[in-house]
Each structure stands twice: as C-alpha cells, then as structure tokens.
C-alpha cells in the first residue's frame, strides 16, 4: 500500500494527501516532521536526504518533493481523469502554477503562518507579519487575475495545477487576518471546498 510520510498540518503534505484522495487510492499516512520527529533519523534520511516531509513509498519506489509526488501519482494512477493533463500546453500551464507556488509563494506565506499561527500572541510582531501579508497579497492578485479568465489553474477542469495553490489558499482564508477582496480567488476556493477530497485532506485543523 502507498505510504505517505509527513505531518498532516504541512501544506506540502496536504498536497499529497489531497491527490491520493482525489484518485481514491488506499494509503497509510505516517506522521513525521515537526513535533513527531522521525525525519532526522538515519532510516528516514536514507530515503530522503533532505530530511523534510512529504515522502512517499509506492511499493519499492521512493519519491520526495511534493510537486513531483503530485505529478507522479496523477500520471501513474489518474487514467483519463484529467488530473494529469495529456495536452502538453495545458500540462505546462498546470506545471507553471505548481512550480510558481513553490518557488515564489511558499516563503512569504510561511512567514505569515509562522507569525500568526505558530507564534504566541504576546510575541507576535505585526509590523513584520503585515509586510509578509502584503507580499502574499501582491502575489495572490496574479492568481486572482488568472482565475478571472478560467475556472481552474489547470484550465477548464480541475487538475494537478490546482493542488499546490489550493493547499495554501486554505490557510490564507482560514487565518485570522485582514485580506484584500479577491473575488475570483474566493470563488475558486469556495469551489474547492465542495470537493470531498479537499475536505478530507486539506481542511484539517490549521496549526
Ligand atoms: N520543496 C519541498 C519542501 C518540503 C518542506 O520544506 N517540508 C517542511 C514541511 S512543509 C518540513 O519538512 N519541515 C521540517 C519538519 O516539518 O520537521 C517539498 O515541496 O516537498
């Protein structure tokens, strides 16, 4: 059975749980990282020398790097679901949003989560947090614009291109912060919230 290593409150782990749920794959979720540890142990490091989560074991196939895992599972088990688009151009656009989420959005987003959710209220530095919120907002405006002209980041139908951003957007809308109005982003998020796989894998306590 597919094994998914990683604490479920990590956005990168949520991506993998979500695609597994979308595909209806049976899997075992193994807590690791953060307070669970394990990811600094030799056995784990032998599988992922980066010492981070997520990691999957699909029989004897081991893979780390969350977007690569989402692509692999969608390609290997997606059949004609469209989760892994066949058309090279549609797939390239999905890839673009997946990689942009990781390369550009993740760091400023993490700064907001660290400041708001993972820092005790009496230690929070709102000047710094607000700077990070502004950076994230400036980036999300690009996503809002994209979603003005198409229903999904994967194109006309839901697909792997929606998965990384969908995991971050959950945190964005659930954190107790003031947010600029982004109607297309909000509409897309409301749409994702209707998906049983999103409810189960992503909409878990935001800690
Ligand atoms: N680029 C990697 C980043 C993985 C990463 O930074 N994972 C974080 C959690 S989101 C981690 O393992 N942090 C250490 C820990 O949780 O102990 C990926 O997308 O898989």
PDB file of C-alpha atoms and ligand atoms in Angstrom:
ATOM      1  CA  UNK A   1       0.000   0.000   0.000  1.00  0.00           C
ATOM      2  CA  UNK A   2       1.117   3.560  -0.702  1.00  0.00           C
ATOM      3  CA  UNK A   3       2.792   5.132   2.339  1.00  0.00           C
ATOM      4  CA  UNK A   4       2.660   8.918   2.777  1.00  0.00           C
ATOM      5  CA  UNK A   5       5.129  10.257   5.329  1.00  0.00           C
ATOM      6  CA  UNK A   6       4.509  13.674   6.866  1.00  0.00           C
ATOM      7  CA  UNK A   7       2.533  15.604   9.448  1.00  0.00           C
ATOM      8  CA  UNK A   8      -0.883  16.487   8.095  1.00  0.00           C
ATOM      9  CA  UNK A   9      -0.662  20.171   9.093  1.00  0.00           C
ATOM     10  CA  UNK A  10       2.034  20.801   6.477  1.00  0.00           C
ATOM     11  CA  UNK A  11       0.846  22.393   3.226  1.00  0.00           C
ATOM     12  CA  UNK A  12       3.303  20.234   1.285  1.00  0.00           C
ATOM     13  CA  UNK A  13       1.970  17.051   2.870  1.00  0.00           C
ATOM     14  CA  UNK A  14      -1.621  18.190   2.295  1.00  0.00           C
ATOM     15  CA  UNK A  15      -0.886  18.280  -1.455  1.00  0.00           C
ATOM     16  CA  UNK A  16      -0.014  14.585  -1.454  1.00  0.00           C
ATOM     17  CA  UNK A  17      -2.914  13.525   0.757  1.00  0.00           C
ATOM     18  CA  UNK A  18      -5.275  15.503  -1.472  1.00  0.00           C
ATOM     19  CA  UNK A  19      -4.163  13.954  -4.776  1.00  0.00           C
ATOM     20  CA  UNK A  20      -4.316  10.488  -3.175  1.00  0.00           C
ATOM     21  CA  UNK A  21      -7.891  11.221  -2.074  1.00  0.00           C
ATOM     22  CA  UNK A  22      -8.851  12.589  -5.497  1.00  0.00           C
ATOM     23  CA  UNK A  23      -7.552   9.367  -7.046  1.00  0.00           C
ATOM     24  CA  UNK A  24      -9.294   7.182  -4.472  1.00  0.00           C
ATOM     25  CA  UNK A  25      -6.002   5.477  -3.607  1.00  0.00           C
ATOM     26  CA  UNK A  26      -5.723   3.454  -0.425  1.00  0.00           C
ATOM     27  CA  UNK A  27      -2.791   4.781   1.599  1.00  0.00           C
ATOM     28  CA  UNK A  28      -1.216   4.817   5.029  1.00  0.00           C
ATOM     29  CA  UNK A  29      -0.484   8.261   6.458  1.00  0.00           C
ATOM     30  CA  UNK A  30       2.563   8.214   8.742  1.00  0.00           C
ATOM     31  CA  UNK A  31       3.131  11.239  10.991  1.00  0.00           C
ATOM     32  CA  UNK A  32       6.655  12.641  10.662  1.00  0.00           C
ATOM     33  CA  UNK A  33       8.307  16.028  10.885  1.00  0.00           C
ATOM     34  CA  UNK A  34       7.780  18.840  13.379  1.00  0.00           C
ATOM     35  CA  UNK A  35       6.954  17.544  16.859  1.00  0.00           C
ATOM     36  CA  UNK A  36       6.789  13.957  15.534  1.00  0.00           C
ATOM     37  CA  UNK A  37      10.473  13.933  14.574  1.00  0.00           C
ATOM     38  CA  UNK A  38      11.498  10.837  12.544  1.00  0.00           C
ATOM     39  CA  UNK A  39      12.663  12.967   9.599  1.00  0.00           C
ATOM     40  CA  UNK A  40      16.039  13.489  11.297  1.00  0.00           C
ATOM     41  CA  UNK A  41      16.598   9.745  11.808  1.00  0.00           C
ATOM     42  CA  UNK A  42      19.042   7.712   9.674  1.00  0.00           C
ATOM     43  CA  UNK A  43      16.310   5.426   8.255  1.00  0.00           C
ATOM     44  CA  UNK A  44      14.316   8.410   7.055  1.00  0.00           C
ATOM     45  CA  UNK A  45      17.374  10.296   5.804  1.00  0.00           C
ATOM     46  CA  UNK A  46      18.327   7.259   3.758  1.00  0.00           C
ATOM     47  CA  UNK A  47      15.004   7.701   1.926  1.00  0.00           C
ATOM     48  CA  UNK A  48      15.066  11.499   1.802  1.00  0.00           C
ATOM     49  CA  UNK A  49      18.468  13.068   2.468  1.00  0.00           C
ATOM     50  CA  UNK A  50      16.810  16.498   2.696  1.00  0.00           C
ATOM     51  CA  UNK A  51      15.198  15.469   5.987  1.00  0.00           C
ATOM     52  CA  UNK A  52      11.872  17.070   5.087  1.00  0.00           C
ATOM     53  CA  UNK A  53       8.324  15.871   4.501  1.00  0.00           C
ATOM     54  CA  UNK A  54       6.493  14.691   2.450  1.00  0.00           C
ATOM     55  CA  UNK A  55       7.930  11.444   1.189  1.00  0.00           C
ATOM     56  CA  UNK A  56       6.116   8.536  -0.431  1.00  0.00           C
ATOM     57  CA  UNK A  57       6.837   4.863  -0.750  1.00  0.00           C
ATOM     58  CA  UNK A  58       4.854   3.195  -3.504  1.00  0.00           C
ATOM     59  CA  UNK A  59       5.981  -0.419  -3.165  1.00  0.00           C
ATOM     60  CA  UNK A  60       9.722  -0.122  -3.725  1.00  0.00           C
ATOM     61  CA  UNK A  61       9.506   3.290  -5.404  1.00  0.00           C
ATOM     62  CA  UNK A  62      10.563   6.149  -3.125  1.00  0.00           C
ATOM     63  CA  UNK A  63       9.900   9.781  -4.022  1.00  0.00           C
ATOM     64  CA  UNK A  64      10.297  13.124  -2.263  1.00  0.00           C
ATOM     65  CA  UNK A  65       9.470  16.716  -3.325  1.00  0.00           C
ATOM     66  CA  UNK A  66       5.757  17.387  -3.028  1.00  0.00           C
ATOM     67  CA  UNK A  67       5.023  18.642  -6.560  1.00  0.00           C
ATOM     68  CA  UNK A  68       6.931  15.722  -8.093  1.00  0.00           C
ATOM     69  CA  UNK A  69       4.848  13.376  -5.946  1.00  0.00           C
ATOM     70  CA  UNK A  70       1.580  15.003  -7.050  1.00  0.00           C
ATOM     71  CA  UNK A  71       2.656  14.669 -10.697  1.00  0.00           C
ATOM     72  CA  UNK A  72       3.744  11.074 -10.251  1.00  0.00           C
ATOM     73  CA  UNK A  73       0.540   9.936  -8.565  1.00  0.00           C
ATOM     74  CA  UNK A  74      -1.655  11.794 -11.079  1.00  0.00           C
ATOM     75  CA  UNK A  75       0.276  10.348 -14.035  1.00  0.00           C
ATOM     76  CA  UNK A  76       0.549   6.832 -12.637  1.00  0.00           C
ATOM     77  CA  UNK A  77      -2.977   6.404 -11.313  1.00  0.00           C
ATOM     78  CA  UNK A  78      -5.023   9.206 -12.918  1.00  0.00           C
ATOM     79  CA  UNK A  79      -6.111   7.270 -16.024  1.00  0.00           C
ATOM     80  CA  UNK A  80      -8.379   9.554 -18.049  1.00  0.00           C
ATOM     81  CA  UNK A  81      -9.401  11.645 -15.019  1.00  0.00           C
ATOM     82  CA  UNK A  82      -7.659  14.710 -16.477  1.00  0.00           C
ATOM     83  CA  UNK A  83      -5.809  15.266 -13.196  1.00  0.00           C
ATOM     84  CA  UNK A  84      -2.583  14.883 -15.200  1.00  0.00           C
ATOM     85  CA  UNK A  85      -3.426  16.753 -18.428  1.00  0.00           C
ATOM     86  CA  UNK A  86      -2.463  14.901 -21.639  1.00  0.00           C
ATOM     87  CA  UNK A  87      -2.135  18.033 -23.722  1.00  0.00           C
ATOM     88  CA  UNK A  88       1.427  19.358 -23.367  1.00  0.00           C
ATOM     89  CA  UNK A  89       0.373  23.006 -23.299  1.00  0.00           C
ATOM     90  CA  UNK A  90      -2.389  22.510 -20.762  1.00  0.00           C
ATOM     91  CA  UNK A  91       0.019  20.457 -18.654  1.00  0.00           C
ATOM     92  CA  UNK A  92       2.722  23.131 -18.947  1.00  0.00           C
ATOM     93  CA  UNK A  93       0.336  25.763 -17.580  1.00  0.00           C
ATOM     94  CA  UNK A  94      -0.587  23.477 -14.692  1.00  0.00           C
ATOM     95  CA  UNK A  95       3.139  22.876 -14.054  1.00  0.00           C
ATOM     96  CA  UNK A  96       3.747  26.606 -14.139  1.00  0.00           C
ATOM     97  CA  UNK A  97       1.305  27.305 -11.289  1.00  0.00           C
ATOM     98  CA  UNK A  98       2.574  24.342  -9.283  1.00  0.00           C
ATOM     99  CA  UNK A  99       6.185  25.461  -9.552  1.00  0.00           C
ATOM    100  CA  UNK A 100       5.400  29.143  -9.041  1.00  0.00           C
ATOM    101  CA  UNK A 101       3.562  28.301  -5.846  1.00  0.00           C
ATOM    102  CA  UNK A 102       6.669  26.547  -4.555  1.00  0.00           C
ATOM    103  CA  UNK A 103       9.306  28.950  -5.855  1.00  0.00           C
ATOM    104  CA  UNK A 104       7.538  32.241  -5.191  1.00  0.00           C
ATOM    105  CA  UNK A 105       4.604  31.987  -2.808  1.00  0.00           C
ATOM    106  CA  UNK A 106       5.785  29.460  -0.239  1.00  0.00           C
ATOM    107  CA  UNK A 107       8.385  31.558   1.617  1.00  0.00           C
ATOM    108  CA  UNK A 108       6.341  34.722   2.217  1.00  0.00           C
ATOM    109  CA  UNK A 109       3.316  32.568   3.016  1.00  0.00           C
ATOM    110  CA  UNK A 110       5.300  30.612   5.596  1.00  0.00           C
ATOM    111  CA  UNK A 111       6.331  33.887   7.224  1.00  0.00           C
ATOM    112  CA  UNK A 112       2.651  34.775   7.708  1.00  0.00           C
ATOM    113  CA  UNK A 113       1.815  31.337   9.132  1.00  0.00           C
ATOM    114  CA  UNK A 114       4.829  31.424  11.456  1.00  0.00           C
ATOM    115  CA  UNK A 115       3.890  34.885  12.702  1.00  0.00           C
ATOM    116  CA  UNK A 116       0.133  34.444  13.078  1.00  0.00           C
ATOM    117  CA  UNK A 117      -0.396  30.763  13.876  1.00  0.00           C
ATOM    118  CA  UNK A 118       2.877  29.474  15.288  1.00  0.00           C
ATOM    119  CA  UNK A 119       3.897  32.418  17.495  1.00  0.00           C
ATOM    120  CA  UNK A 120       2.316  33.109  20.877  1.00  0.00           C
ATOM    121  CA  UNK A 121       0.084  36.235  20.747  1.00  0.00           C
ATOM    122  CA  UNK A 122       2.324  38.213  23.143  1.00  0.00           C
ATOM    123  CA  UNK A 123       5.355  37.566  20.919  1.00  0.00           C
ATOM    124  CA  UNK A 124       3.768  38.384  17.566  1.00  0.00           C
ATOM    125  CA  UNK A 125       5.429  41.100  15.509  1.00  0.00           C
ATOM    126  CA  UNK A 126       2.597  42.615  13.492  1.00  0.00           C
ATOM    127  CA  UNK A 127       4.817  45.032  11.568  1.00  0.00           C
ATOM    128  CA  UNK A 128       6.689  42.047  10.122  1.00  0.00           C
ATOM    129  CA  UNK A 129       3.536  39.970   9.692  1.00  0.00           C
ATOM    130  CA  UNK A 130       1.798  42.778   7.791  1.00  0.00           C
ATOM    131  CA  UNK A 131       4.789  43.140   5.460  1.00  0.00           C
ATOM    132  CA  UNK A 132       4.549  39.428   4.660  1.00  0.00           C
ATOM    133  CA  UNK A 133       0.769  39.661   4.210  1.00  0.00           C
ATOM    134  CA  UNK A 134       1.279  42.479   1.679  1.00  0.00           C
ATOM    135  CA  UNK A 135       3.817  40.360  -0.218  1.00  0.00           C
ATOM    136  CA  UNK A 136       1.459  37.376  -0.300  1.00  0.00           C
ATOM    137  CA  UNK A 137      -1.418  39.616  -1.379  1.00  0.00           C
ATOM    138  CA  UNK A 138       0.616  41.061  -4.244  1.00  0.00           C
ATOM    139  CA  UNK A 139       1.285  37.501  -5.433  1.00  0.00           C
ATOM    140  CA  UNK A 140      -2.274  36.280  -4.984  1.00  0.00           C
ATOM    141  CA  UNK A 141      -3.532  39.154  -7.149  1.00  0.00           C
ATOM    142  CA  UNK A 142      -1.818  37.325 -10.050  1.00  0.00           C
ATOM    143  CA  UNK A 143      -3.759  34.177  -9.216  1.00  0.00           C
ATOM    144  CA  UNK A 144      -6.998  36.149  -8.915  1.00  0.00           C
ATOM    145  CA  UNK A 145      -6.396  37.610 -12.398  1.00  0.00           C
ATOM    146  CA  UNK A 146      -5.724  34.168 -13.858  1.00  0.00           C
ATOM    147  CA  UNK A 147      -8.924  32.821 -12.336  1.00  0.00           C
ATOM    148  CA  UNK A 148     -10.910  35.693 -13.879  1.00  0.00           C
ATOM    149  CA  UNK A 149     -10.483  34.063 -17.285  1.00  0.00           C
ATOM    150  CA  UNK A 150     -10.577  30.343 -16.446  1.00  0.00           C
ATOM    151  CA  UNK A 151     -12.258  28.337 -13.709  1.00  0.00           C
ATOM    152  CA  UNK A 152      -9.166  26.414 -12.617  1.00  0.00           C
ATOM    153  CA  UNK A 153      -5.404  26.880 -12.579  1.00  0.00           C
ATOM    154  CA  UNK A 154      -5.324  23.635 -14.578  1.00  0.00           C
ATOM    155  CA  UNK A 155      -7.553  25.139 -17.285  1.00  0.00           C
ATOM    156  CA  UNK A 156     -11.216  24.355 -17.922  1.00  0.00           C
ATOM    157  CA  UNK A 157     -11.331  21.464 -15.491  1.00  0.00           C
ATOM    158  CA  UNK A 158      -9.849  20.720 -12.086  1.00  0.00           C
ATOM    159  CA  UNK A 159      -6.402  19.121 -12.190  1.00  0.00           C
ATOM    160  CA  UNK A 160      -2.996  18.838 -10.576  1.00  0.00           C
ATOM    161  CA  UNK A 161      -2.268  22.520 -11.291  1.00  0.00           C
ATOM    162  CA  UNK A 162      -4.842  23.457  -8.650  1.00  0.00           C
ATOM    163  CA  UNK A 163      -3.379  21.334  -5.907  1.00  0.00           C
ATOM    164  CA  UNK A 164      -0.395  23.263  -4.500  1.00  0.00           C
ATOM    165  CA  UNK A 165      -2.160  26.633  -4.576  1.00  0.00           C
ATOM    166  CA  UNK A 166      -5.334  25.071  -3.166  1.00  0.00           C
ATOM    167  CA  UNK A 167      -3.408  23.966  -0.090  1.00  0.00           C
ATOM    168  CA  UNK A 168      -2.023  27.448   0.577  1.00  0.00           C
ATOM    169  CA  UNK A 169      -5.296  29.204  -0.130  1.00  0.00           C
ATOM    170  CA  UNK A 170      -6.964  27.164   2.609  1.00  0.00           C
ATOM    171  CA  UNK A 171      -4.556  28.690   5.124  1.00  0.00           C
ATOM    172  CA  UNK A 172      -4.962  32.135   3.615  1.00  0.00           C
ATOM    173  CA  UNK A 173      -8.715  32.180   4.095  1.00  0.00           C
ATOM    174  CA  UNK A 174      -8.687  30.450   7.450  1.00  0.00           C
ATOM    175  CA  UNK A 175      -6.083  32.582   9.237  1.00  0.00           C
ATOM    176  CA  UNK A 176      -7.390  35.388  11.462  1.00  0.00           C
ATOM    177  CA  UNK A 177      -6.035  38.207   9.259  1.00  0.00           C
ATOM    178  CA  UNK A 178      -7.500  41.030   7.190  1.00  0.00           C
ATOM    179  CA  UNK A 179      -7.422  40.191   3.499  1.00  0.00           C
ATOM    180  CA  UNK A 180      -7.933  42.266   0.367  1.00  0.00           C
ATOM    181  CA  UNK A 181     -11.009  41.209  -1.620  1.00  0.00           C
ATOM    182  CA  UNK A 182     -10.120  38.856  -4.474  1.00  0.00           C
ATOM    183  CA  UNK A 183     -13.435  37.637  -5.874  1.00  0.00           C
ATOM    184  CA  UNK A 184     -12.110  35.110  -8.382  1.00  0.00           C
ATOM    185  CA  UNK A 185      -9.758  33.557  -5.862  1.00  0.00           C
ATOM    186  CA  UNK A 186     -12.609  33.397  -3.341  1.00  0.00           C
ATOM    187  CA  UNK A 187     -14.953  31.772  -5.888  1.00  0.00           C
ATOM    188  CA  UNK A 188     -12.316  29.151  -6.751  1.00  0.00           C
ATOM    189  CA  UNK A 189     -11.726  28.445  -3.053  1.00  0.00           C
ATOM    190  CA  UNK A 190     -15.494  28.010  -2.466  1.00  0.00           C
ATOM    191  CA  UNK A 191     -15.497  25.561  -5.361  1.00  0.00           C
ATOM    192  CA  UNK A 192     -12.571  23.556  -3.924  1.00  0.00           C
ATOM    193  CA  UNK A 193     -14.364  23.391  -0.577  1.00  0.00           C
ATOM    194  CA  UNK A 194     -17.135  21.391  -2.236  1.00  0.00           C
ATOM    195  CA  UNK A 195     -14.726  18.592  -3.125  1.00  0.00           C
ATOM    196  CA  UNK A 196     -14.836  15.676  -0.650  1.00  0.00           C
ATOM    197  CA  UNK A 197     -11.111  15.002  -1.197  1.00  0.00           C
ATOM    198  CA  UNK A 198     -10.275  18.621  -0.301  1.00  0.00           C
ATOM    199  CA  UNK A 199     -12.469  18.469   2.794  1.00  0.00           C
ATOM    200  CA  UNK A 200     -10.776  15.301   3.982  1.00  0.00           C
ATOM    201  CA  UNK A 201      -7.139  16.009   3.118  1.00  0.00           C
ATOM    202  CA  UNK A 202      -6.782  19.781   3.287  1.00  0.00           C
ATOM    203  CA  UNK A 203      -9.470  21.193   5.559  1.00  0.00           C
ATOM    204  CA  UNK A 204      -7.933  19.766   8.715  1.00  0.00           C
ATOM    205  CA  UNK A 205      -7.053  21.929  11.750  1.00  0.00           C
ATOM    206  CA  UNK A 206      -4.754  24.779  10.697  1.00  0.00           C
ATOM    207  CA  UNK A 207      -1.982  24.674  13.282  1.00  0.00           C
TER     208      UNK A 207
HETATM  209  N1  LIG B   1      10.286  21.582  -1.543  1.00  0.00           N
HETATM  210  C1  LIG B   1       9.908  20.590  -0.542  1.00  0.00           C
HETATM  211  C2  LIG B   1       9.768  21.314   0.781  1.00  0.00           C
HETATM  212  C3  LIG B   1       9.481  20.360   1.901  1.00  0.00           C
HETATM  213  C4  LIG B   1       9.444  21.092   3.246  1.00  0.00           C
HETATM  214  O1  LIG B   1      10.004  22.181   3.423  1.00  0.00           O
HETATM  215  N2  LIG B   1       8.759  20.448   4.202  1.00  0.00           N
HETATM  216  C5  LIG B   1       8.641  21.024   5.530  1.00  0.00           C
HETATM  217  C6  LIG B   1       7.172  20.970   5.968  1.00  0.00           C
HETATM  218  S1  LIG B   1       6.137  21.936   4.912  1.00  0.00           S
HETATM  219  C7  LIG B   1       9.430  20.202   6.509  1.00  0.00           C
HETATM  220  O2  LIG B   1       9.627  19.014   6.321  1.00  0.00           O
HETATM  221  N3  LIG B   1       9.876  20.839   7.590  1.00  0.00           N
HETATM  222  C8  LIG B   1      10.577  20.154   8.644  1.00  0.00           C
HETATM  223  C9  LIG B   1       9.651  19.461   9.605  1.00  0.00           C
HETATM  224  O3  LIG B   1       8.416  19.510   9.453  1.00  0.00           O
HETATM  225  O4  LIG B   1      10.175  18.844  10.532  1.00  0.00           O
HETATM  226  C10 LIG B   1       8.610  19.913  -0.972  1.00  0.00           C
HETATM  227  O5  LIG B   1       7.814  20.578  -1.652  1.00  0.00           O
HETATM  228  O6  LIG B   1       8.411  18.732  -0.666  1.00  0.00           O
END
